[in-house]
Coordinates of C-alpha atoms and ligand atoms in Angstrom, one line a residue:
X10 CA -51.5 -48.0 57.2
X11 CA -48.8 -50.4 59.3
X12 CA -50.9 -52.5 61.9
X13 CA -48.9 -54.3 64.5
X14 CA -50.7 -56.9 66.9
X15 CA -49.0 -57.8 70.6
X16 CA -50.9 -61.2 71.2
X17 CA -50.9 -62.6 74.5
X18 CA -48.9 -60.3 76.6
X19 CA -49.6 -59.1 79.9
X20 CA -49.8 -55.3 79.7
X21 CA -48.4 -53.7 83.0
X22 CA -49.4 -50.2 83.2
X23 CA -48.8 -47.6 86.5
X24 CA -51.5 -48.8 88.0
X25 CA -52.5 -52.1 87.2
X26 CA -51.2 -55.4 85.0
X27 CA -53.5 -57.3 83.0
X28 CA -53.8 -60.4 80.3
X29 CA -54.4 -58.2 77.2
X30 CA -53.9 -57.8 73.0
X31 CA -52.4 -54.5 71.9
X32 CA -53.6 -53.7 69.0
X33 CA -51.6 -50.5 66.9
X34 CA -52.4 -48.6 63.8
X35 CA -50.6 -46.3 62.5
X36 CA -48.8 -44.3 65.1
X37 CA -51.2 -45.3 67.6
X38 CA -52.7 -47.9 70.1
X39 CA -56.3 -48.2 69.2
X40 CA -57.3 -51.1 71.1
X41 CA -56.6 -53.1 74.5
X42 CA -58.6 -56.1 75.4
X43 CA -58.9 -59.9 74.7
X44 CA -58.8 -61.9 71.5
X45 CA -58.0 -58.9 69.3
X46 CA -57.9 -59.2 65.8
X47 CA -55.4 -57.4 63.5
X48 CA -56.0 -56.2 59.7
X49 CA -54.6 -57.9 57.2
X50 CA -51.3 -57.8 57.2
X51 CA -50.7 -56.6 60.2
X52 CA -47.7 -57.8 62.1
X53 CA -47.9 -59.8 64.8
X54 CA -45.9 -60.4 68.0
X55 CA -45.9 -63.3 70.2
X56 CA -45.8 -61.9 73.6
X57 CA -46.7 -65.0 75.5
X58 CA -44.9 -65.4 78.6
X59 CA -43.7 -61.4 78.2
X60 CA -44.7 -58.0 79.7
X61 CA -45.9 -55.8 77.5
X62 CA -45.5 -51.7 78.9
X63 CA -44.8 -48.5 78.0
X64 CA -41.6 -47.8 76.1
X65 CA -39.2 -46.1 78.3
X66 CA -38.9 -42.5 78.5
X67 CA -35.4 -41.1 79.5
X68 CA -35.9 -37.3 80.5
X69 CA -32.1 -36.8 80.9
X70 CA -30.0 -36.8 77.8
X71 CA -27.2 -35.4 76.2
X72 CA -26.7 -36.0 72.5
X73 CA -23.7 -35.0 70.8
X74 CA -23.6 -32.1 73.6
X75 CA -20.5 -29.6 73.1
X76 CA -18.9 -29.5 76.2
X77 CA -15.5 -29.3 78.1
X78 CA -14.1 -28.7 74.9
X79 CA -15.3 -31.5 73.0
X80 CA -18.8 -33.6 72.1
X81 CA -20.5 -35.9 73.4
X82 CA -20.0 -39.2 71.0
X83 CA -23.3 -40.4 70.6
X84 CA -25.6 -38.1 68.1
X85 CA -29.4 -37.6 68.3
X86 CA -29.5 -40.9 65.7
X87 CA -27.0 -43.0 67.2
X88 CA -28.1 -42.3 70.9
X89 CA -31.7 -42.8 70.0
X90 CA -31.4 -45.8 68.3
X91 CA -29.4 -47.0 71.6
X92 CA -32.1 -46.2 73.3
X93 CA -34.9 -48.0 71.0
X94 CA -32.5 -51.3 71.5
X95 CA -32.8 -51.0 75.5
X96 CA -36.6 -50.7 75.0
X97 CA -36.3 -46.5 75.3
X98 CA -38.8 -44.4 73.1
X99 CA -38.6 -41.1 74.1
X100 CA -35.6 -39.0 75.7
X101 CA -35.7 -35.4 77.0
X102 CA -32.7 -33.7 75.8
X103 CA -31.4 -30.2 76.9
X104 CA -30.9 -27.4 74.9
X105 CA -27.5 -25.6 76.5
X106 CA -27.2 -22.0 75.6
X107 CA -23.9 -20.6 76.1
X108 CA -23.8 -17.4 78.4
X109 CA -25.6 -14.7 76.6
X110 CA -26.2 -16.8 73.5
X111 CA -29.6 -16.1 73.1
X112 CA -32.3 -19.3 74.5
X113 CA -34.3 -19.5 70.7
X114 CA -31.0 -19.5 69.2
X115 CA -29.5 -22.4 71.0
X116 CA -33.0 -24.2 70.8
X117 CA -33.4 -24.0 66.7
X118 CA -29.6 -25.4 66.7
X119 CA -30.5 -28.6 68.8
X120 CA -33.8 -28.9 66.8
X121 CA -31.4 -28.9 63.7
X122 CA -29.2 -31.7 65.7
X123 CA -32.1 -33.6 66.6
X124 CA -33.9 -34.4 63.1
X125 CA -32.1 -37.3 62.9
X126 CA -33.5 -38.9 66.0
X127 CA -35.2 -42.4 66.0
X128 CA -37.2 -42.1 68.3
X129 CA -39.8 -39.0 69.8
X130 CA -37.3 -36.3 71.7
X131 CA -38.4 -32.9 73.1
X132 CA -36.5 -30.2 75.0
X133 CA -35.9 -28.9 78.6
X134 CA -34.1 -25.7 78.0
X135 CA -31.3 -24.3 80.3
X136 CA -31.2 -20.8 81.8
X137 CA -27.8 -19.7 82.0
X138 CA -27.7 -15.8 82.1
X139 CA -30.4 -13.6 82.5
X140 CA -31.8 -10.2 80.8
X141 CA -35.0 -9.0 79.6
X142 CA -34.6 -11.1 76.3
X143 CA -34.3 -14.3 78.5
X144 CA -37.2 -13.6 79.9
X145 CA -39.0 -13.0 76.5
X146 CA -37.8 -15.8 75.2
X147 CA -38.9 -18.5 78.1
X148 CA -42.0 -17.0 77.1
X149 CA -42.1 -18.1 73.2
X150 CA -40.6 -21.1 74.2
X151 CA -43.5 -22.4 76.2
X152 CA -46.2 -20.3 74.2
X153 CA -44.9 -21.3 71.0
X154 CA -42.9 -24.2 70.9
X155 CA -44.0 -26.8 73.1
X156 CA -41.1 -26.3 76.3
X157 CA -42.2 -26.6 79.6
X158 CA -39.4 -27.6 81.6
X159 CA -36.3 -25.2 82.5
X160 CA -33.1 -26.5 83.0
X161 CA -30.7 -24.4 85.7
X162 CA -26.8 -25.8 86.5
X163 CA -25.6 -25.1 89.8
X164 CA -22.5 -26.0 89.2
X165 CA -19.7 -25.6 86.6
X166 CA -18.7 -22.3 87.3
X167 CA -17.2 -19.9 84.8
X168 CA -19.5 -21.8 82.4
X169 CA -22.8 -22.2 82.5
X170 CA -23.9 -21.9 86.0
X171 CA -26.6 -20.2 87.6
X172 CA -26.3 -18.2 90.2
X173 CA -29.3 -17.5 92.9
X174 CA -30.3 -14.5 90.9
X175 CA -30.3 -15.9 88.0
X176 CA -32.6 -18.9 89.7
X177 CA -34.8 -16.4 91.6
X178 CA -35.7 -14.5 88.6
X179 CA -36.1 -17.9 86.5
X180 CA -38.0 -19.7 88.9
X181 CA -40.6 -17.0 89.1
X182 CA -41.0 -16.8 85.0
X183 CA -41.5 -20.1 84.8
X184 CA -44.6 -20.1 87.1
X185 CA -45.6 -17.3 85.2
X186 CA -45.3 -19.2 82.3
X187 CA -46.8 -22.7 83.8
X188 CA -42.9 -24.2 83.4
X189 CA -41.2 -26.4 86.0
X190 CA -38.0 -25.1 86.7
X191 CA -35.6 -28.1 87.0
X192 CA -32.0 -27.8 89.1
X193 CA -28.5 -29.9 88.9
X194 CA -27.9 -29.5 92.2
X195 CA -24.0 -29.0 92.9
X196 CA -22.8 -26.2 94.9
X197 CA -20.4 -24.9 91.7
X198 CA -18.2 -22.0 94.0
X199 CA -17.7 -25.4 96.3
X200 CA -16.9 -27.6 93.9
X201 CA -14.4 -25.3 92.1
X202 CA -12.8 -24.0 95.6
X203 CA -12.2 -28.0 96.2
X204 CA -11.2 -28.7 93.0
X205 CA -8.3 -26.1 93.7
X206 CA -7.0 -27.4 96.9
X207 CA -6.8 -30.7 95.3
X208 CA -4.6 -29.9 92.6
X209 CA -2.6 -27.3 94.7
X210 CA -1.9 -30.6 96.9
X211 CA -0.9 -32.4 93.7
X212 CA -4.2 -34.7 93.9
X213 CA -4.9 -34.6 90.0
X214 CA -6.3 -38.0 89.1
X215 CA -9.5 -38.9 88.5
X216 CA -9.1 -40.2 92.5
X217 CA -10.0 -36.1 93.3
X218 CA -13.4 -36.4 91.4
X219 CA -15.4 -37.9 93.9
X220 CA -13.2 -35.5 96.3
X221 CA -14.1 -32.6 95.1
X222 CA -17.8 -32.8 95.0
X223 CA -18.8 -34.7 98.4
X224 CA -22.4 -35.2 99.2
X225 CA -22.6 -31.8 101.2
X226 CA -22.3 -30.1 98.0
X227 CA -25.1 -31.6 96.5
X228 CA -27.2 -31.5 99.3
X229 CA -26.7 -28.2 100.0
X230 CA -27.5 -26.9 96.5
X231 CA -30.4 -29.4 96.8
X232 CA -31.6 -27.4 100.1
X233 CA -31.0 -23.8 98.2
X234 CA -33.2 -24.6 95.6
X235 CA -35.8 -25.9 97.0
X236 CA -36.0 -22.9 99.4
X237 CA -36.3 -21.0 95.9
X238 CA -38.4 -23.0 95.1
X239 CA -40.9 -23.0 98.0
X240 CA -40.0 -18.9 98.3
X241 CA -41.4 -18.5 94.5
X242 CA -44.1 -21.1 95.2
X243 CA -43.1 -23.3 92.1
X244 CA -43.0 -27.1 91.9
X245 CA -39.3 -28.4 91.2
X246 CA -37.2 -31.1 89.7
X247 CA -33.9 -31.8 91.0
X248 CA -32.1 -34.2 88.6
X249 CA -29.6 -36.8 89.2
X250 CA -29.7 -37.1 92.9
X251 CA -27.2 -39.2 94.2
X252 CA -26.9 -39.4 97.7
X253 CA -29.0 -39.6 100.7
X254 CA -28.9 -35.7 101.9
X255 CA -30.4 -34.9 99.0
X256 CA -32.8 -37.4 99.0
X257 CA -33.3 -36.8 102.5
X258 CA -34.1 -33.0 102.0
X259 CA -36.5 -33.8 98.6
X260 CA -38.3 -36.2 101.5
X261 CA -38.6 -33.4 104.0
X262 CA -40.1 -30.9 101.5
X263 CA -42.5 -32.9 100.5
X264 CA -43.5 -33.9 103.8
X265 CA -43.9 -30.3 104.3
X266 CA -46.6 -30.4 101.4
X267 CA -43.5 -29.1 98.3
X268 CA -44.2 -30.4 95.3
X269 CA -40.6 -31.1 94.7
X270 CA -39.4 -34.4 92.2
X271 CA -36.8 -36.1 92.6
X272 CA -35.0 -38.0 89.5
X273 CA -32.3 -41.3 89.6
X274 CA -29.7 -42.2 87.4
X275 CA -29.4 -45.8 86.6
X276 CA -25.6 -45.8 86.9
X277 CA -26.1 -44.2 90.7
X278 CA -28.1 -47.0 92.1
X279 CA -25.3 -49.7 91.0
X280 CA -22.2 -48.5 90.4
X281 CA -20.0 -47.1 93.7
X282 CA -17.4 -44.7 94.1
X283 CA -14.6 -47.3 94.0
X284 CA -14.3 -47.1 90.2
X285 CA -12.2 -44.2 91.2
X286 CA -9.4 -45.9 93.0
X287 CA -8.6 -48.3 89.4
X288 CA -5.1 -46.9 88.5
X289 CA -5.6 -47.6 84.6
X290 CA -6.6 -43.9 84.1
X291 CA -8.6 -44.6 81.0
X292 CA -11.3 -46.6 83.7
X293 CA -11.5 -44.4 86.2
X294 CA -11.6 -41.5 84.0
X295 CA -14.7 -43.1 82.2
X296 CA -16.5 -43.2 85.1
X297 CA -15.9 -39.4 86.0
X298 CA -19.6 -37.8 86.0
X299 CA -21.2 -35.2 88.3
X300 CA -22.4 -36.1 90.8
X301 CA -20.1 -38.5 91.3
X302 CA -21.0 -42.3 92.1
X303 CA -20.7 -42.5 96.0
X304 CA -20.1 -44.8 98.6
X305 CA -22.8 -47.6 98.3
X306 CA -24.3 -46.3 101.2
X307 CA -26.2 -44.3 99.3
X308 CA -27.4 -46.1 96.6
X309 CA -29.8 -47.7 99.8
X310 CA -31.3 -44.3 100.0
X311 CA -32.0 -44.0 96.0
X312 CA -34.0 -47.4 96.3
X313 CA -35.7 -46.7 99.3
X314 CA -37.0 -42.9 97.2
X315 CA -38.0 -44.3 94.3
X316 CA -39.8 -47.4 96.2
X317 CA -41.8 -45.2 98.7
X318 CA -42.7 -42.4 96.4
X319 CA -40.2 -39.6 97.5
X320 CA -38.0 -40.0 94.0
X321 CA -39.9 -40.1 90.7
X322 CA -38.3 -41.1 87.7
X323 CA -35.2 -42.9 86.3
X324 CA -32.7 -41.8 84.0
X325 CA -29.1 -41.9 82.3
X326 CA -27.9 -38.3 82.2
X327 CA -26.5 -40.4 78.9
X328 CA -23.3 -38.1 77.8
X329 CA -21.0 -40.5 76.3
X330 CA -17.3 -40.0 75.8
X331 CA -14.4 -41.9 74.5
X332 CA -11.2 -42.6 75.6
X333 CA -9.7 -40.6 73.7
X334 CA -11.6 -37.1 74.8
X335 CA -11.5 -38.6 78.3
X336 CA -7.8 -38.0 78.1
X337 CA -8.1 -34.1 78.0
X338 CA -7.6 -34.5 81.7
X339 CA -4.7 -37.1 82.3
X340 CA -2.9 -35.0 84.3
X341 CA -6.0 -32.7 85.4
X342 CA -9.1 -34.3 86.4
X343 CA -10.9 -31.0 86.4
X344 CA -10.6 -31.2 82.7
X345 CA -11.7 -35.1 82.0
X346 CA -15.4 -34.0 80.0
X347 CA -17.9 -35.0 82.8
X348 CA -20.4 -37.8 81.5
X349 CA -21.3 -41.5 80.9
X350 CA -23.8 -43.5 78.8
X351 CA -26.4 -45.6 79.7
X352 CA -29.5 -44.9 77.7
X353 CA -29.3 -48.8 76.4
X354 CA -29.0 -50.1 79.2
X355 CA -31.2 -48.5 81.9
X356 CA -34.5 -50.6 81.8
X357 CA -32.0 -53.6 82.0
X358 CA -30.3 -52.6 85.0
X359 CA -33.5 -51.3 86.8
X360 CA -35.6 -54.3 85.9
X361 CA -32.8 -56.5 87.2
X362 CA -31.7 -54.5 90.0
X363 CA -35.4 -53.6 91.1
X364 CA -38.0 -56.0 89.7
X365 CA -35.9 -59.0 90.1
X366 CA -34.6 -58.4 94.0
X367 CA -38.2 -57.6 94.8
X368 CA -37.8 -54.1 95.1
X369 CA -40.2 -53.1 92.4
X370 CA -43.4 -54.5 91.7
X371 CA -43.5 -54.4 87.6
X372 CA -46.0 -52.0 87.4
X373 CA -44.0 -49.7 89.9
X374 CA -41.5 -50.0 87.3
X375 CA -43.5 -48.8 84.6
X376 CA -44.0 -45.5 87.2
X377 CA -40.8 -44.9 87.2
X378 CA -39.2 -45.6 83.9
X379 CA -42.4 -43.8 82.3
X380 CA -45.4 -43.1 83.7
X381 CA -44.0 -40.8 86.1
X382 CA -41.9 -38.7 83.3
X383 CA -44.7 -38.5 81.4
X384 CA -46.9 -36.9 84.0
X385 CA -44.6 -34.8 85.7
X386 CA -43.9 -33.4 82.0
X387 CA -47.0 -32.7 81.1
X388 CA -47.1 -35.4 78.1
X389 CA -49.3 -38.1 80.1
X390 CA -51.5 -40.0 78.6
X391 CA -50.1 -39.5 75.0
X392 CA -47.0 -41.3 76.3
X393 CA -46.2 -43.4 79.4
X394 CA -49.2 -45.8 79.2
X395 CA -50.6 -48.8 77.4
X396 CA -54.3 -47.5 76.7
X397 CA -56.4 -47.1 73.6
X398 CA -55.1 -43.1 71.8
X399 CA -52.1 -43.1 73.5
X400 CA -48.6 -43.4 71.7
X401 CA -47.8 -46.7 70.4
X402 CA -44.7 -46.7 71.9
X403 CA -44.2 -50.0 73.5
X404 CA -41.4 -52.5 75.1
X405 CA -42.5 -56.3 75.2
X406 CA -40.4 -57.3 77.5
X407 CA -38.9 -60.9 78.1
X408 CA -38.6 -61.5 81.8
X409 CA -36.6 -64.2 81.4
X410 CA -33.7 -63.6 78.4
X411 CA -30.1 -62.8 80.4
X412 CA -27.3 -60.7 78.5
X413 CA -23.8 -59.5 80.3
X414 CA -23.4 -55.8 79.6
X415 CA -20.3 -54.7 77.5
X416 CA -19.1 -52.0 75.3
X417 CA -18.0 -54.7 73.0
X418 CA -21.8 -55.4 72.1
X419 CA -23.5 -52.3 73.1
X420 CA -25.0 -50.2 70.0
X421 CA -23.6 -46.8 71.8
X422 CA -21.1 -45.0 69.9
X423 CA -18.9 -44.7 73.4
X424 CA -16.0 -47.3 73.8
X425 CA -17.1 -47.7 77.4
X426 CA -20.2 -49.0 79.5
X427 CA -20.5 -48.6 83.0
X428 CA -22.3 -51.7 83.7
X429 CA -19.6 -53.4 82.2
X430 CA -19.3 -57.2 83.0
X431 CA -23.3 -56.8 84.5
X432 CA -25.3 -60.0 84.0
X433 CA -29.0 -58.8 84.0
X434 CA -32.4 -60.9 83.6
X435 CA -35.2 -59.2 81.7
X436 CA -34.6 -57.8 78.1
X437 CA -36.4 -55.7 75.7
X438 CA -37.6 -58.7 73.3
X439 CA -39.3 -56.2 70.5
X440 CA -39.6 -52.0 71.0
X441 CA -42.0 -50.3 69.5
X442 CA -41.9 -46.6 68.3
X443 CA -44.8 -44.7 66.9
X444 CA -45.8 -47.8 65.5
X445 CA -43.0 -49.2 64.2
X446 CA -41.3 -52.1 65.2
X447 CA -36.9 -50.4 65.5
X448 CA -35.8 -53.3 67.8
X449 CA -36.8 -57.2 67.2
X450 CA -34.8 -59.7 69.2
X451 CA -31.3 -58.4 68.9
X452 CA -32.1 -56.6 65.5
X453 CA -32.7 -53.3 65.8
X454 CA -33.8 -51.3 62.8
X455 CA -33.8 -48.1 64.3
X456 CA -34.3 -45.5 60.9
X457 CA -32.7 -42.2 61.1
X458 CA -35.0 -39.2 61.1
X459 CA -38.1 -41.2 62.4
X460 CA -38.4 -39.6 65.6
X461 CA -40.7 -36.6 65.9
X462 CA -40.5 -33.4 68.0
X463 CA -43.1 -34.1 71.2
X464 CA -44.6 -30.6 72.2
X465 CA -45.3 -30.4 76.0
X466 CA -47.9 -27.8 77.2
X467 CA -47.5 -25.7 79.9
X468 CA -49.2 -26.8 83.4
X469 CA -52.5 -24.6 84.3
X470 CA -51.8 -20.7 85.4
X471 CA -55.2 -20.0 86.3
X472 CA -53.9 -19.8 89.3
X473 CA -52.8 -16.7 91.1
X474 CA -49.6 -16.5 93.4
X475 CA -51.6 -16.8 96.9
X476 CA -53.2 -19.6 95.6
X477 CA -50.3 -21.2 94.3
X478 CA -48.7 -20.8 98.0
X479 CA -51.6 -23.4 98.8
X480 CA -52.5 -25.4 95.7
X481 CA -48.9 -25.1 93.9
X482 CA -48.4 -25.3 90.3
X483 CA -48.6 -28.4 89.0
X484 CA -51.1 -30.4 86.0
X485 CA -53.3 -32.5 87.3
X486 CA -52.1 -35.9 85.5
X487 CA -49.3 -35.5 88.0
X488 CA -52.3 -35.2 91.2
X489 CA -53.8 -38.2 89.9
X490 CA -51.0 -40.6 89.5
X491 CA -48.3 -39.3 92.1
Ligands
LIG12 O1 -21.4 -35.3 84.3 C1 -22.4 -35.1 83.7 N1 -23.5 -35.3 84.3 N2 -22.4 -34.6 82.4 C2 -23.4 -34.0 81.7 C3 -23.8 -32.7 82.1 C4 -24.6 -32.7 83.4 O2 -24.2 -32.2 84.4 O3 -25.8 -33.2 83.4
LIG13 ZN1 -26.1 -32.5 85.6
LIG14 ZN1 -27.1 -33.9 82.5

C-alpha cells in the first residue's frame, strides 16, 4: 500500500496550526502527531520551514463546458491536473442541462466527461426548466447519486436562465430534499435589455461588458433570491459575488439570522475593470466573464467578507477560452463566450494577496480555500482538514518560493492568464491527492483517470417547515465551524 510521510511541517488547519508529521496510507491520513514513523518505503517529504494544509477545494468549475457556441478549453484531465499543480484537490463542477434536456441525462454525460479527472470532482446540478420530471429527478439526484447542491442562472436569458418560478418551485424541492439551492446572481432581462442599447448605440467591444452588467444588476438579483430564499426558509449560496451590494445584502441577511453563503473569485479580488479599456481586442476580450471585474472599489468589500465571516469560500469559476473562440464576438461583445481560468493559480494569488498583506491569518486561509467548502457542502471532515481518517489530500506549502504568473508557463490549456505578469510569494511545494503525490516541485505527475466521484449527502430533513423558519436547513459541520 503507498505510504507517504510529511516530516516536519507545520499543519495549519481551520482552527488551529501546529508542529506536526502527517503520516498517509493509502488514500488516507492515518496519523498526525510528532516524530512519526513511516513503513518501509514510504515516501518522505521534507516539509521543514513549509505549511502543511488541506489541498484546496474549488467548488466552481467549468470543464470543457459547451457554451456560447463553443467549449471550454480545458477538459476534466487537463483542468484538474491544473489544479493539482496550484495545490487544488478537489473541484465542484456543474452539470448544465439544456432547457428541457432532462437533469439525469445531462448528469450521466458530465460523469462520462469527468472519468478522466486527476483529482476527486463531484457535481452541483443546474435547474434550468421546470416540470414534474424535474422535480423527480432532483430527487434521485440527491437520494441516489450523491448531489446536494442546485445550481440556478439568473442570467443568460434565452438560454439557460431561471426565472422566479422556476426558483420558487426549486428552492422549495431542494429543502425537501435537504439540497442547498445555489444562485448566479445577475438580473438576465437587465442585462440583456442593456446589452441592446449598447449595440443599438454602436458600443460593441468588449468596453460594453462591464456596461451592460453594472453592480445593480447583481445586487438586485442577489436581493431576489435571497428573499426566495428566506420566503422558502432554505439556506443559499450565491456564487461569484463581485461587488459590494451584493456583499452588502449577503451581510444584512445574515445579520437578520439567513443562512445565506457568500462565495469569491480569485480573479475578483485582484483584477479591475480596466482590463476593459486595452484596445488589443484579444485582452480585453479575455478578460470578459460575468460578473464582470469592477472598479477596485469593490474588491475592498470582497476582502473585508471573507475576513469577517460574511463571505465563505474562494473560487475560480475556471472556464477557460482561447483566443481564437474569444473572437466569436469581435464585432459583438454579447457573443465573446463568457469565462476565464484560474484554477492553478488561486491559492497563489490568495496566499499572496491575503496571507502575505496580513489580511489572512494562514489558518483563515485554510477556511476559506477549504474548510469552508467542505462544510458548507456537506463533505467535511472527509475533505478540508488535516486530521487522522480524513482524505489525504494535502498542499505543503513553501511560504517563501516566488513565481511571476504567465500563460507561457501555466499547465492550463487556455493561451491566456489573468494574473498575468503577477509576482506572488507562497507556492504549492508538493500536492497530494488521495495519497498520491501529482505535483513535486515544478513536476507535476498528475495521471489521467485518478480522480474519483465524491458523493455529498444531503443536510438533515428531520426538520419540518416551521421549524426550519427558526432553525433553517443546514448540517451541522457548517454550525460548528462557521
Ligand atoms: O463568465 C462566466 N462566469 N462563465 C461561466 C458560466 C458562469 O456564469 O458561471
Ligand atoms: Zn456564473
Ligand atoms: Zn460559473
Amino acid at each position: 500500500m503507498k505510504c507517504v510521510l510529511i516530516r516536519g511541517g507545520i499543519v495549519v488547519n481551520a482552527d488551529h496550526e501546529r508542529r506536526a508529521d502527517v503520516l498517509c496510507v493509502g488514500d488516507r491520513i492515518v496519523e498526525v502527531g510528532l516524530d512519526l514513523k513511516g513503513a518501509d518505503g514510504a515516501q518522505v517529504i521534507d516539509a521543514g520551514g513549509a505549511y502543511v494544509m488541506p489541498g484546496g477545494i474549488d467548488p466552481h468549475t467549468h470543464m470543457q463546458l459547451p457554451f456560447m457556441g463553443t467549449v471550454a478549453a480545458d477538459d476534466f484531465f487537463t483542468g484538474t491536473a491544473a489544479g493539482l499543480a496550484g495545490g487544488t484537490t478537489s473541484i465542484i463542477d456543474f452539470v448544465i442541462p439544456a432547457p428541457r434536456q432532462p437533469l439525469m441525462d445531462a448528469y450521466r454525460t458530465w460523469r462520462g466527461w469527468a472519468e478522466k479527472s486527476a483529482s476527486d470532482y463531484s457535481f452541483h446540478v443546474a435547474v434550468t426548466w421546470w416540470d414534474e420530471s424535474v422535480h423527480a429527478d432532483m430527487g434521485r439526484l440527491v437520494e441516489e447519486e450523491g448531489v446536494n447542491s442546485f445550481k440556478h442562472f439568473m442570467a443568460y436569458k434565452n438560454a439557460i436562465m431561471a426565472d422566479d418560478e422556476i426558483m420558487v418551485n426549486s428552492f422549495s424541492r431542494a429543502l425537501e430534499l435537504g439540497a442547498i439551492p445555489t444562485v448566479h446572481a445577475e438580473n438576465g432581462e437587465l442585462v440583456h435589455t442593456l446589452q441592446q442599447r449598447l449595440l443599438a448605440a454602436g458600443i460593441s467591444g468588449p468596453e460594453a461588458h462591464p456596461l451592460s452588467r453594472p453592480p445593480v444588476v447583481e445586487a438586485e438579483a442577489a436581493q431576489r433570491a435571497i428573499a426566495i430564499a428566506e420566503a422558502m426558509g432554505v439556506p443559499l449560496y450565491i456564487v461569484h459575488v463581485s461587488c459590494t451590494e451584493s456583499a452588502d445584502a449577503i451581510a444584512r441577511a445574515r445579520a437578520r439570522g439567513l443562512r445565506i453563503y457568500g462565495e469569491v473569485l480569485a480573479g475578483h479580488l485582484v483584477v479591475d475593470e480596466s482590463v476593459y479599456l486595452n484596445r488589443d481586442f484579444a485582452s480585453a476580450a479575455a478578460h470578459v466573464m460575468s460578473p464582470p471585474f469592477r472598479d477596485a472599489a469593490h474588491q475592498s468589500s470582497l476582502w473585508n467578507g471573507l475576513q469577517s465571516g460574511s463571505l465563505h469560500t474562494t473560487a475560480t469559476d475556471h472556464c477557460t477560452f482561447c483566443a481564437s473562440q474569444k473572437a466569436m464576438g469581435e464585432t459583438d461583445f454579447t457573443r465573446i463566450p463568457n469565462g476565464c481560468g484560474g484554477v492553478e493559480e488561486r491559492m497563489a494569488v490568495i496566499w499572496d494577496a491575503g496571507v502575505n498583506s496580513g489580511r489572512l491569518t494562514p489558518s483563515e486561509f485554510v477556511r476559506i480555500t477549504s474548510a469552508n467548502a467542505a462544510s458548507i457542502f456537506n463533505i467535511y471532515p472527509r475533505k478540508g482538514v488535516i486530521a487522522a481518517g480524513a482524505d489525504a489530500d494535502i498542499v505543503v506549502w513553501d511560504p517563501q518560493a516566488t513565481r511571476t504568473l504567465s500563460a507561457s508557463t501555466q499547465f492550463s490549456k487556455g493561451d491566456f492568464n489573468i494574473f498575468e505578469g503577477r509576482t506572488v510569494r507562497g507556492l504549492p511545494a508538493y500536492t497530494i491527492t488521495a495519497g498520491s503525490i501529482a505535483f513535486a516541485r515544478g513536476d507535476l505527475r498528475a495521471e489521467r483517470g485518478q480522480g474519483r466521484y465524491v458523493h455529498r449527502a444531503p443536510f438533515s430533513t428531520q426538520f419540518n417547515a416551521n421549524q426550519l423558519r427558526n432553525e433553517r436547513n443546514v448540517p451541522r459541520a457548517v454550525e460548528r465551524s462557521l
